[in-house]
mmCIF file of C-alpha atoms in Angstrom:
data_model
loop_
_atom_site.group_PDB
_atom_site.id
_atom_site.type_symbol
_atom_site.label_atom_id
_atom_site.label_comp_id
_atom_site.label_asym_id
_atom_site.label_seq_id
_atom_site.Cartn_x
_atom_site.Cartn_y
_atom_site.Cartn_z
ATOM 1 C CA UNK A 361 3.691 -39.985 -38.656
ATOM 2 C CA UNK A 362 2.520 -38.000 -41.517
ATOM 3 C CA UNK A 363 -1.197 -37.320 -42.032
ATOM 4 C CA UNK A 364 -3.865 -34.161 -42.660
ATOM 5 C CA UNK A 365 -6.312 -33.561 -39.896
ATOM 6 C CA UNK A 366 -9.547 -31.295 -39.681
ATOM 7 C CA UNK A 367 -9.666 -29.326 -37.077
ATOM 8 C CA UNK A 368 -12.915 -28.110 -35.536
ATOM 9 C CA UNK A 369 -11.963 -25.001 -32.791
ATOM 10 C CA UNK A 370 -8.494 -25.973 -32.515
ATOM 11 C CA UNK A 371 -10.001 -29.498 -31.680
ATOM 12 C CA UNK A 372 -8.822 -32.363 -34.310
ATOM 13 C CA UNK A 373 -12.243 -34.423 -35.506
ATOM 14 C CA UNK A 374 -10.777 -36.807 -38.270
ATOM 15 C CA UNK A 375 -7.651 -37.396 -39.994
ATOM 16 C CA UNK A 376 -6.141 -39.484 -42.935
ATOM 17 C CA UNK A 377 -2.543 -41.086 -43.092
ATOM 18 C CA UNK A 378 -0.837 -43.424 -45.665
ATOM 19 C CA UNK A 379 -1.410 -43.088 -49.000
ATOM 20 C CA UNK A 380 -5.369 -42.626 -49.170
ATOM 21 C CA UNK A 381 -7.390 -41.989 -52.669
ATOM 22 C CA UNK A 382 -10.003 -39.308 -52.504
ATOM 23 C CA UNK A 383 -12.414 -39.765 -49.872
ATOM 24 C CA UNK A 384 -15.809 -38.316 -48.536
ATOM 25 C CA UNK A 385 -15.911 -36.883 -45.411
ATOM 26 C CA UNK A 386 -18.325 -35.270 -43.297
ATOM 27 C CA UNK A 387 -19.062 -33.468 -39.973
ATOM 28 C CA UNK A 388 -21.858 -32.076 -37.944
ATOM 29 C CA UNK A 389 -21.427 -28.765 -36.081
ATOM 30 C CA UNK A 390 -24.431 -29.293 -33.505
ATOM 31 C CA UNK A 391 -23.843 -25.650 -31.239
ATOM 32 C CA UNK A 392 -24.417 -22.536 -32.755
ATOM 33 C CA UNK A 393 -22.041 -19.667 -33.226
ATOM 34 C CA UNK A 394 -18.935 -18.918 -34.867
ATOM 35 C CA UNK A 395 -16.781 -21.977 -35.534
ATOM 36 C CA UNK A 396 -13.238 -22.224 -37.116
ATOM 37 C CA UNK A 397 -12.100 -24.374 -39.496
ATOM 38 C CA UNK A 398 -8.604 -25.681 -39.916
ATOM 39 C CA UNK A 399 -7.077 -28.240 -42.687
ATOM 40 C CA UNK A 400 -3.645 -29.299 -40.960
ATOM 41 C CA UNK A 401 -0.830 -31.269 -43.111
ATOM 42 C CA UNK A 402 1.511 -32.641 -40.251
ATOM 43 C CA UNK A 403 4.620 -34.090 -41.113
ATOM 44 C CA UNK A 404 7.427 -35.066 -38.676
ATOM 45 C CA UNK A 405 9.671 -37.596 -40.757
ATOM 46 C CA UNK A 406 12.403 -36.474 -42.797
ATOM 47 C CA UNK A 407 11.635 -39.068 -46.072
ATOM 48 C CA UNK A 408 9.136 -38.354 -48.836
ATOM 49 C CA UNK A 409 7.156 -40.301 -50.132
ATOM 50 C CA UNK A 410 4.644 -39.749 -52.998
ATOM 51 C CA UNK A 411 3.810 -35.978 -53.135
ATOM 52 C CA UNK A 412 3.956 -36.027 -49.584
ATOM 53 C CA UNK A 413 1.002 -33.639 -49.472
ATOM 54 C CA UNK A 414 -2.404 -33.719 -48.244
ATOM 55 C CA UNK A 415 -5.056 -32.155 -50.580
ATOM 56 C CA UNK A 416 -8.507 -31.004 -50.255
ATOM 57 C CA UNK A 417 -11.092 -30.503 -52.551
ATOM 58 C CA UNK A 418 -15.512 -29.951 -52.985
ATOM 59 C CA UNK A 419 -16.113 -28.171 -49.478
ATOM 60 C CA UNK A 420 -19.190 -27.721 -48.783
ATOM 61 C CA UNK A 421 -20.605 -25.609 -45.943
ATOM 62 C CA UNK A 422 -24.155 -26.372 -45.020
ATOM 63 C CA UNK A 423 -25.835 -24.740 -42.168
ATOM 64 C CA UNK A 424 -29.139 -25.717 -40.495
ATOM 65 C CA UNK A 425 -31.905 -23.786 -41.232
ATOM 66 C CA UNK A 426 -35.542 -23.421 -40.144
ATOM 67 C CA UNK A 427 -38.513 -23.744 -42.008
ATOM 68 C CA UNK A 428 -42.524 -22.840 -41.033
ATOM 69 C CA UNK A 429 -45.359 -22.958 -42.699
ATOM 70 C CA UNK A 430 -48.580 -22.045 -41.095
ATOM 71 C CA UNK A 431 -52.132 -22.524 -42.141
ATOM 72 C CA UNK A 432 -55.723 -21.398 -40.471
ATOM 73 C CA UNK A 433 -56.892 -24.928 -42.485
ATOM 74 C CA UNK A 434 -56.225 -28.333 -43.455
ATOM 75 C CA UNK A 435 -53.200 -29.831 -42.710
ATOM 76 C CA UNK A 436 -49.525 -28.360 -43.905
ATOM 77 C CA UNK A 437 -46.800 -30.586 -44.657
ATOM 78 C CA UNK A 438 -43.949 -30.787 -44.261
ATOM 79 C CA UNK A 439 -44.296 -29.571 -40.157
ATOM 80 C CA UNK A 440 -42.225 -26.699 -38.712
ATOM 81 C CA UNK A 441 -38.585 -27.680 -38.259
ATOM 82 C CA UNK A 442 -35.134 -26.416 -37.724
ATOM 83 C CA UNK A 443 -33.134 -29.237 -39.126
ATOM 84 C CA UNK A 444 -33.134 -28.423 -43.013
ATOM 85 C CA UNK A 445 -29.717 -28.199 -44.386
ATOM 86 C CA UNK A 446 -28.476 -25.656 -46.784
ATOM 87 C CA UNK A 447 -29.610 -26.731 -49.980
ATOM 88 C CA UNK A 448 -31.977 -29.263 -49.149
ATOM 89 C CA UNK A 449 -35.648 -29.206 -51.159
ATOM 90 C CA UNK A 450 -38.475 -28.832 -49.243
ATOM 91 C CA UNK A 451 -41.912 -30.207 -50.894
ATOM 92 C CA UNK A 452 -44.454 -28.434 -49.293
ATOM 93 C CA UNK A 453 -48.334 -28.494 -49.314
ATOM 94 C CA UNK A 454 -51.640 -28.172 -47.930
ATOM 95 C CA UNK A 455 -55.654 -29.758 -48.611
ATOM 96 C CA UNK A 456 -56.876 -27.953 -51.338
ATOM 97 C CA UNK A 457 -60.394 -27.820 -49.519
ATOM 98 C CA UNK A 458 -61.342 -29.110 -46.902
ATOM 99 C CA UNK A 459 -64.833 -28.279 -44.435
ATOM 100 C CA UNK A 460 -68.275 -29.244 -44.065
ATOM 101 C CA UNK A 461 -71.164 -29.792 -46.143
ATOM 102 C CA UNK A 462 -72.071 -26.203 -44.935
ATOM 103 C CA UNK A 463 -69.029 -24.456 -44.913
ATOM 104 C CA UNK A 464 -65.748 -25.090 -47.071
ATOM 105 C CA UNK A 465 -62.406 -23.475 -47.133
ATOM 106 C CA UNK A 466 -60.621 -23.503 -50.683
ATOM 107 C CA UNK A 467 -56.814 -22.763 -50.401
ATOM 108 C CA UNK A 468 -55.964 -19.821 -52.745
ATOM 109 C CA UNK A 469 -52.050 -20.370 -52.529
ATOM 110 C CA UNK A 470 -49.660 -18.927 -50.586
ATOM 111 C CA UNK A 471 -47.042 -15.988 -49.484
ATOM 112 C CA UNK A 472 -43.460 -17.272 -48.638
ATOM 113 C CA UNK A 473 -40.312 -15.519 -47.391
ATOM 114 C CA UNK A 474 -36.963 -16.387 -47.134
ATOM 115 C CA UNK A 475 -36.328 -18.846 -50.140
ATOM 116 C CA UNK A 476 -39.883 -19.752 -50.563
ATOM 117 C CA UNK A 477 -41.597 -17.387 -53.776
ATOM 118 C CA UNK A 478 -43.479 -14.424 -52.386
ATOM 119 C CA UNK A 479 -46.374 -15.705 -53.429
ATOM 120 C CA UNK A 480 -48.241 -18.591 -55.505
ATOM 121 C CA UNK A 481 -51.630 -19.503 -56.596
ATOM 122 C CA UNK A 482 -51.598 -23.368 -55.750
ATOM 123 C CA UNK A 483 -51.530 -25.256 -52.604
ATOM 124 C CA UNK A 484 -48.512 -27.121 -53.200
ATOM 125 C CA UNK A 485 -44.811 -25.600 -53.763
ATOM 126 C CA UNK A 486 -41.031 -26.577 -53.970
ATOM 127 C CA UNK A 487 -37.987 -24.617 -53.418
ATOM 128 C CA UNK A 488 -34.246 -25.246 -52.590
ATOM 129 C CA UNK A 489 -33.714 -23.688 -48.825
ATOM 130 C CA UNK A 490 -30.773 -21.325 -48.484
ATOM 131 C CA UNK A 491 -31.678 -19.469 -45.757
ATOM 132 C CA UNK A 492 -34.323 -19.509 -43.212
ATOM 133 C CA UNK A 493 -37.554 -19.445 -44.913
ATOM 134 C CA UNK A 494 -41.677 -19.838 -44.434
ATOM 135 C CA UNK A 495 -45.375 -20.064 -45.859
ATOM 136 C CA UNK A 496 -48.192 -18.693 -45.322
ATOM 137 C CA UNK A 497 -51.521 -20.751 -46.816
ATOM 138 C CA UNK A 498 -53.711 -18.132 -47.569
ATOM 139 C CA UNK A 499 -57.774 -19.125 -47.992
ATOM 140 C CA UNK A 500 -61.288 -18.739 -49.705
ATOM 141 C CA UNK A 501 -64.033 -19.504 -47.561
ATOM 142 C CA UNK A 502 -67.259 -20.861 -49.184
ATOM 143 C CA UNK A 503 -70.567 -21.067 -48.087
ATOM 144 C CA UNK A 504 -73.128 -23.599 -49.399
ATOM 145 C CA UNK A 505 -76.546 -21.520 -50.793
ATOM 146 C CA UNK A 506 -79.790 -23.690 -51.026
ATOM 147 C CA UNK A 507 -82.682 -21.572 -52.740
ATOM 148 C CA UNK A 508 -85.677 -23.347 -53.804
ATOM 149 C CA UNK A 509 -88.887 -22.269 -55.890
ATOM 150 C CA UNK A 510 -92.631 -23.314 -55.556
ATOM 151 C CA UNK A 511 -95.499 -22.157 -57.027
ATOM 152 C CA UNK A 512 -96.116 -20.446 -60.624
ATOM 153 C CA UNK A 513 -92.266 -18.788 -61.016
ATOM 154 C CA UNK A 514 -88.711 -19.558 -61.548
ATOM 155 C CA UNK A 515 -85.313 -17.387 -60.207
ATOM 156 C CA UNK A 516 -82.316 -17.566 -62.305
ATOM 157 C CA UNK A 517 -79.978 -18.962 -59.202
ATOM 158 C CA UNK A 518 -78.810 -22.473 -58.902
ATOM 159 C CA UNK A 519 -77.993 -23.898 -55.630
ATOM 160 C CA UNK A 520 -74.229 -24.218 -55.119
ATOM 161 C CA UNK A 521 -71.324 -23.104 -53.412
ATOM 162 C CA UNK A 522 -71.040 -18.461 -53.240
ATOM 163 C CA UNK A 523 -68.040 -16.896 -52.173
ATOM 164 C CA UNK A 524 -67.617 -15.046 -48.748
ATOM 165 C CA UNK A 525 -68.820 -11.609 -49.153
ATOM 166 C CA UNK A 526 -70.297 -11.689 -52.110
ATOM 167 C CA UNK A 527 -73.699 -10.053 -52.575
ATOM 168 C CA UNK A 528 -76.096 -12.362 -54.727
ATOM 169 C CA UNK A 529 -79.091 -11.088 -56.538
ATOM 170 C CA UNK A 530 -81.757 -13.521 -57.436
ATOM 171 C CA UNK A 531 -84.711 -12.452 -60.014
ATOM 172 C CA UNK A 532 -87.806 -14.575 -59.802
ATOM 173 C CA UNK A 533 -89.613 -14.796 -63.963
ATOM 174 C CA UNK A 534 -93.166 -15.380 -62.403
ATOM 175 C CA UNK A 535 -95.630 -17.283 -65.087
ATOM 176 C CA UNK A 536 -98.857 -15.363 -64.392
ATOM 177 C CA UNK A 537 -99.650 -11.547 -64.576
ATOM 178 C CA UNK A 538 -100.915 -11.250 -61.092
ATOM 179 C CA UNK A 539 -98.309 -12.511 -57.937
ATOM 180 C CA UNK A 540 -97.419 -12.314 -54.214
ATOM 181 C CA UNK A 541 -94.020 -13.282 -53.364
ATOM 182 C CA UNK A 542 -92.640 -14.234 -50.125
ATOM 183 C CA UNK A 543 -89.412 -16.368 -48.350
ATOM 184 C CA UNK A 544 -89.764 -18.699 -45.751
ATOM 185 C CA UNK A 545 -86.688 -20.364 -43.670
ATOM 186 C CA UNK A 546 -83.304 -18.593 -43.377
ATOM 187 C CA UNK A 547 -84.273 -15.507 -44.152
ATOM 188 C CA UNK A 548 -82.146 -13.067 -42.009
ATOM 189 C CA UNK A 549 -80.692 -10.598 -44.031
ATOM 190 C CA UNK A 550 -82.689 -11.280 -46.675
ATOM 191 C CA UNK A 551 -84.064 -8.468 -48.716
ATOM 192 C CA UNK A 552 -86.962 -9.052 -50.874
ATOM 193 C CA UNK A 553 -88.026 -6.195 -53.372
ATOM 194 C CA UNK A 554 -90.927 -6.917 -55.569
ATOM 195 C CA UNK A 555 -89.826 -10.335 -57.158
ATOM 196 C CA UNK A 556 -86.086 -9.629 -56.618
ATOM 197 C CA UNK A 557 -84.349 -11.046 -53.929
ATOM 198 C CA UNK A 558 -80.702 -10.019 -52.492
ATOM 199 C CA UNK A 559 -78.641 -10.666 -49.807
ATOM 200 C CA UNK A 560 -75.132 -11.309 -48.546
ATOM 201 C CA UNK A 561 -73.372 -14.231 -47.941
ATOM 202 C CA UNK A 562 -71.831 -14.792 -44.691
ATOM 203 C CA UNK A 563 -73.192 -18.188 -43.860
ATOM 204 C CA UNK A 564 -74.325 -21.202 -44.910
ATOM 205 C CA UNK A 565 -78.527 -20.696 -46.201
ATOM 206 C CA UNK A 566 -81.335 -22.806 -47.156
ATOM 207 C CA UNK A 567 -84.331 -21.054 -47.999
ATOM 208 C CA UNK A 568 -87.404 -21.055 -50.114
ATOM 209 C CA UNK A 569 -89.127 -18.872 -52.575
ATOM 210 C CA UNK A 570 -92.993 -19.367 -52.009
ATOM 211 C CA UNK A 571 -95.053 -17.556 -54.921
ATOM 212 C CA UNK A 572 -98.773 -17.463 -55.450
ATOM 213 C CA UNK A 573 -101.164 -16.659 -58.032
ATOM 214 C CA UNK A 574 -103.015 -13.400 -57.210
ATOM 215 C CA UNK A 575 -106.135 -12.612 -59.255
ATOM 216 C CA UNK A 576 -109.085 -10.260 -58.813
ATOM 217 C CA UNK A 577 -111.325 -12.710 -56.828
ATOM 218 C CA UNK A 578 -108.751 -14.008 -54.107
ATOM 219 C CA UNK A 579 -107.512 -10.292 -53.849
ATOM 220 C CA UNK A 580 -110.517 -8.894 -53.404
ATOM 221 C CA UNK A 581 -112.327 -11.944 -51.197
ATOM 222 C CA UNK A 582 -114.755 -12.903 -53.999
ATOM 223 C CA UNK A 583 -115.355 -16.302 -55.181
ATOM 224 C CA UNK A 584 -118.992 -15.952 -56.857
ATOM 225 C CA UNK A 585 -118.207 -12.473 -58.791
ATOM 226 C CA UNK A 586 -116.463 -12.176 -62.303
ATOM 227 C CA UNK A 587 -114.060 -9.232 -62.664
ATOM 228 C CA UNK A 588 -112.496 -7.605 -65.723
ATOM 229 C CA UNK A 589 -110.027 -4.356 -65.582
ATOM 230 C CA UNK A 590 -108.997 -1.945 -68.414
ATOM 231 C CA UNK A 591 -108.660 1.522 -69.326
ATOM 232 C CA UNK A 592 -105.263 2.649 -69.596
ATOM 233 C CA UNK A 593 -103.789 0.851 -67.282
ATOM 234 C CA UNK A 594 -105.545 -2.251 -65.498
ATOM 235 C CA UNK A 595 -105.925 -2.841 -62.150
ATOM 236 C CA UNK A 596 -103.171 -5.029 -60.229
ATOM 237 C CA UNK A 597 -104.326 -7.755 -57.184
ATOM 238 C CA UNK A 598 -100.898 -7.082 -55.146
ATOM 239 C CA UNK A 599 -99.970 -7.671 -51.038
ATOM 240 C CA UNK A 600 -98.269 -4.545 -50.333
ATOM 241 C CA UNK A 601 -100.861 -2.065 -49.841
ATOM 242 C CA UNK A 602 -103.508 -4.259 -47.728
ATOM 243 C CA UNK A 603 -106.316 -3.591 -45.176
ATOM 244 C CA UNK A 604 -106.718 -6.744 -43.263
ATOM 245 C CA UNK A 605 -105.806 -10.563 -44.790
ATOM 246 C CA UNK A 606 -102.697 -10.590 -47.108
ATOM 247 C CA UNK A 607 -103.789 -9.378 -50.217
ATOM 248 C CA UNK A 608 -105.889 -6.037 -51.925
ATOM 249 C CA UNK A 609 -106.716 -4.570 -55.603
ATOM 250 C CA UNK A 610 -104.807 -1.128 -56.851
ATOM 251 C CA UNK A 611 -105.647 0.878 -59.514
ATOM 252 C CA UNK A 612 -102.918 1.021 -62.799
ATOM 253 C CA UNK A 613 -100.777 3.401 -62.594
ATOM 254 C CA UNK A 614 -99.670 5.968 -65.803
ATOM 255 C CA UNK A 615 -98.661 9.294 -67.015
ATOM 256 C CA UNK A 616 -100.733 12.136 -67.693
ATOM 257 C CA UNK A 617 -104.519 11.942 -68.176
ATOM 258 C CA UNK A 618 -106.245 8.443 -68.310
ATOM 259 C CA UNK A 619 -108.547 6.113 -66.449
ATOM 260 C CA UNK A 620 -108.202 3.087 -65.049
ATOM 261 C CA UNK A 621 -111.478 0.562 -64.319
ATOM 262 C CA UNK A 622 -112.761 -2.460 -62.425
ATOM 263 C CA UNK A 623 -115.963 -4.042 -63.248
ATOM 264 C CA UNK A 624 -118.171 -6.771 -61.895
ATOM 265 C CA UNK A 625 -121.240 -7.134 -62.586
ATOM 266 C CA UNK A 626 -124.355 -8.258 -59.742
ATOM 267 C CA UNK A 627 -128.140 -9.283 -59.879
ATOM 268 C CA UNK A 628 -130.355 -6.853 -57.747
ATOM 269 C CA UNK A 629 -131.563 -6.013 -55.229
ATOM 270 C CA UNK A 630 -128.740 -6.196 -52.429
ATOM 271 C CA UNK A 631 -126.026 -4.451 -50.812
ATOM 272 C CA UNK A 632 -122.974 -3.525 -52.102
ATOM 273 C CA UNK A 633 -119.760 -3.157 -49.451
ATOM 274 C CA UNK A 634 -115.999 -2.965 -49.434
ATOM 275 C CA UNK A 635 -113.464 -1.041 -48.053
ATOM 276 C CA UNK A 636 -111.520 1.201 -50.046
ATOM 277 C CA UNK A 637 -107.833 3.901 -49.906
ATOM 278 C CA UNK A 638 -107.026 6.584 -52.238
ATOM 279 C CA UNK A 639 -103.563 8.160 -52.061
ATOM 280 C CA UNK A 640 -102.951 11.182 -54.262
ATOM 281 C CA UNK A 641 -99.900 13.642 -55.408
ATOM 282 C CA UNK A 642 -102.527 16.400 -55.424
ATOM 283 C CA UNK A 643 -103.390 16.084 -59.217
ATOM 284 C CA UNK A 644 -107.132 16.465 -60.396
ATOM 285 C CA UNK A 645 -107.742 12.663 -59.626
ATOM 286 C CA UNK A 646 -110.163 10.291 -57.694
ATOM 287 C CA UNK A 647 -112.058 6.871 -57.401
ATOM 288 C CA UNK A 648 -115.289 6.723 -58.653
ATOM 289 C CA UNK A 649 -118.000 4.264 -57.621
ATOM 290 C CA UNK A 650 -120.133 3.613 -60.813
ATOM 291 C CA UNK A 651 -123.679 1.763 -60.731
ATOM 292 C CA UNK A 652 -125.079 1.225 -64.286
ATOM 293 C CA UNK A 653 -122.280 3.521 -65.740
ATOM 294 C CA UNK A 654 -123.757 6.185 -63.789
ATOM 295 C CA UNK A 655 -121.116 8.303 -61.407
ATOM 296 C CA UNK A 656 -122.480 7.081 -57.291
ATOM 297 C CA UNK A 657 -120.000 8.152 -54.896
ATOM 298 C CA UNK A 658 -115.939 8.813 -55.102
ATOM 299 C CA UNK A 659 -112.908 10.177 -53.497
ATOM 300 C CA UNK A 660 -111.097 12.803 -54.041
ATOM 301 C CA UNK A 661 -108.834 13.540 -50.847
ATOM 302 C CA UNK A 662 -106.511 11.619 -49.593
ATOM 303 C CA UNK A 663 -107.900 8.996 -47.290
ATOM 304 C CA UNK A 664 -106.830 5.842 -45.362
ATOM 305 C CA UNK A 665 -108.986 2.964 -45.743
ATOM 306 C CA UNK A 666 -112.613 3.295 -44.597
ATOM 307 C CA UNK A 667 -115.871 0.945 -45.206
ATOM 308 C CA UNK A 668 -118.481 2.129 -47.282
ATOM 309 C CA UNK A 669 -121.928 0.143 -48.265
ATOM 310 C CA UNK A 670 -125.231 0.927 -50.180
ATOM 311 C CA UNK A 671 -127.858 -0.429 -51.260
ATOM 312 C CA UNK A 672 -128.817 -1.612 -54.748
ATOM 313 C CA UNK A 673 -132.256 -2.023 -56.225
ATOM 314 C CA UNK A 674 -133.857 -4.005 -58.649
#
């Protein structure tokens, strides 16, 4: 008739009688709220025997708590739950990348609260629970950045994954003196200034850098005449300033006073004609048509582009 009972809201769960060694012993309070515990020693005989005491020792109070983790990629493990126990150790993790061949998202680590760290750099963690805790699987987004090269040049970019938001700068080294540049596919957003190219990246590209040779005979629509250029500065075949096609000649540009020349030479008699642009910043300066290395004709005001001929003799 003597034993030691547990005692769950004035309700007994378990008890030991006789003369029982050290035991384990364990209960599961499944409603929430406040609970009371009781350790009862009952004895109703009037003999002893032994110590005739019950003894208790190693309690341990464990509660349930819950544990989240939540992710806008990949999949996190372990899943949400409110069934960890006090003290249990929760191995958690998430796909390091995971995506397309387009577009790939490259977990950056985490924030936590509760007993989780407040923040990591990996996608995996562990941590002892002791109260109710959570993640947070924070993300990189990549996008994949195909830029290819034809014609006489090279750019100093190498197709590959670029972060989200990052503005990339591409130079193209061109391998002749004399080139137009232009892009062809997904170009939107795209900015191309001279031979350098720059643009954003928000999405997935694949575009090409198409580059061709200028020289004075394609940019000027002559295939039978020979040109040369000097002075101080030589003149450049570019595509910028252009009257009709894709391509024109413009004088060198340079400080102070100089000249700057374009020669061919013809056999006579015929007619000469072309069309021709000055722009000026109001200095003493103008294009002069030369025949023989005598002054012809020139301009001297600002113009927009106009045809001229005449005639050459013997």
């Amino acid at each position: 008739f003597d034993y030691l009972a547990l005692l769950v809201d004035n309700v007994e769960v378990g008890h030991i009688e006789g003369e029982v060694d050290w035991c384990p012993f364990d209960y599961i309070i499944a409603t929430g709220g406040e609970h009371k515990i009781m350790w009862r020693y009952v004895k109703d005989g009037a003999d002893s025997v032994g110590d005739d005491a019950g003894y208790v020792r190693d309690i341990s109070w464990r509660p349930y708590l819950s544990f989240s983790s939540s992710s806008a990629h990949g999949v996190a493990l372990p899943p949400n739950s409110d069934s960890y126990l006090y003290g249990d150790v929760i191995k958690a993790s998430v796909d390091a990348v995971c995506g397309d061949d387009k577009t790939r998202y490259v977990c950056s680590g985490w924030t936590g609260a509760g007993s989780a760290a407040e923040n990591g750099p990996s996608n995996s963690v562990s941590f002892t629970i002791m109260e109710n805790s959570s993640l947070n699987w924070c993300w990189r987004t990549n996008h994949w950045t195909d830029v290819s090269v034809s014609g006489p040049a090279t750019i100093d970019f190498e197709s590959g994954w670029i972060e989200n938001g990052e503005q990339v700068t591409i130079a193209v080294s061109k391998m002749v003196p004399f080139v137009s540049v232009t892009l062809a596919g997904d170009t939107d957003g795209v900015t191309l200034d001279g031979t350098n190219i720059t643009f954003w990246a928000t999405r997935a590209r694949n575009f090409s850098v198409v580059v061709a040779e200028l020289t004075y005979k394609n940019s000027l629509g002559t295939e039978t005449l020979a040109w040369t250029s000097g002075g101080d500065s030589v003149w450049t075949p570019q595509c910028e300033v252009v009257h009709d096609g894709s391509s024109a000649c413009a004088s060198g540009s340079f400080s102070g006073k100089g000249t700057s020349y374009l020669e061919t030479v013809v056999i006579g008699p015929g007619t000469l004609s072309f069309w021709w642009k000055f722009e000026t910043d109001g200095s003493n300066s103008g294009v002069d048509l030369m025949i023989d290395g005598e002054y012809f004709d020139g301009l001297t005001d600002e113009t927009g582009w106009s045809k001229y001929a005449c005639d050459i003799g013997e």
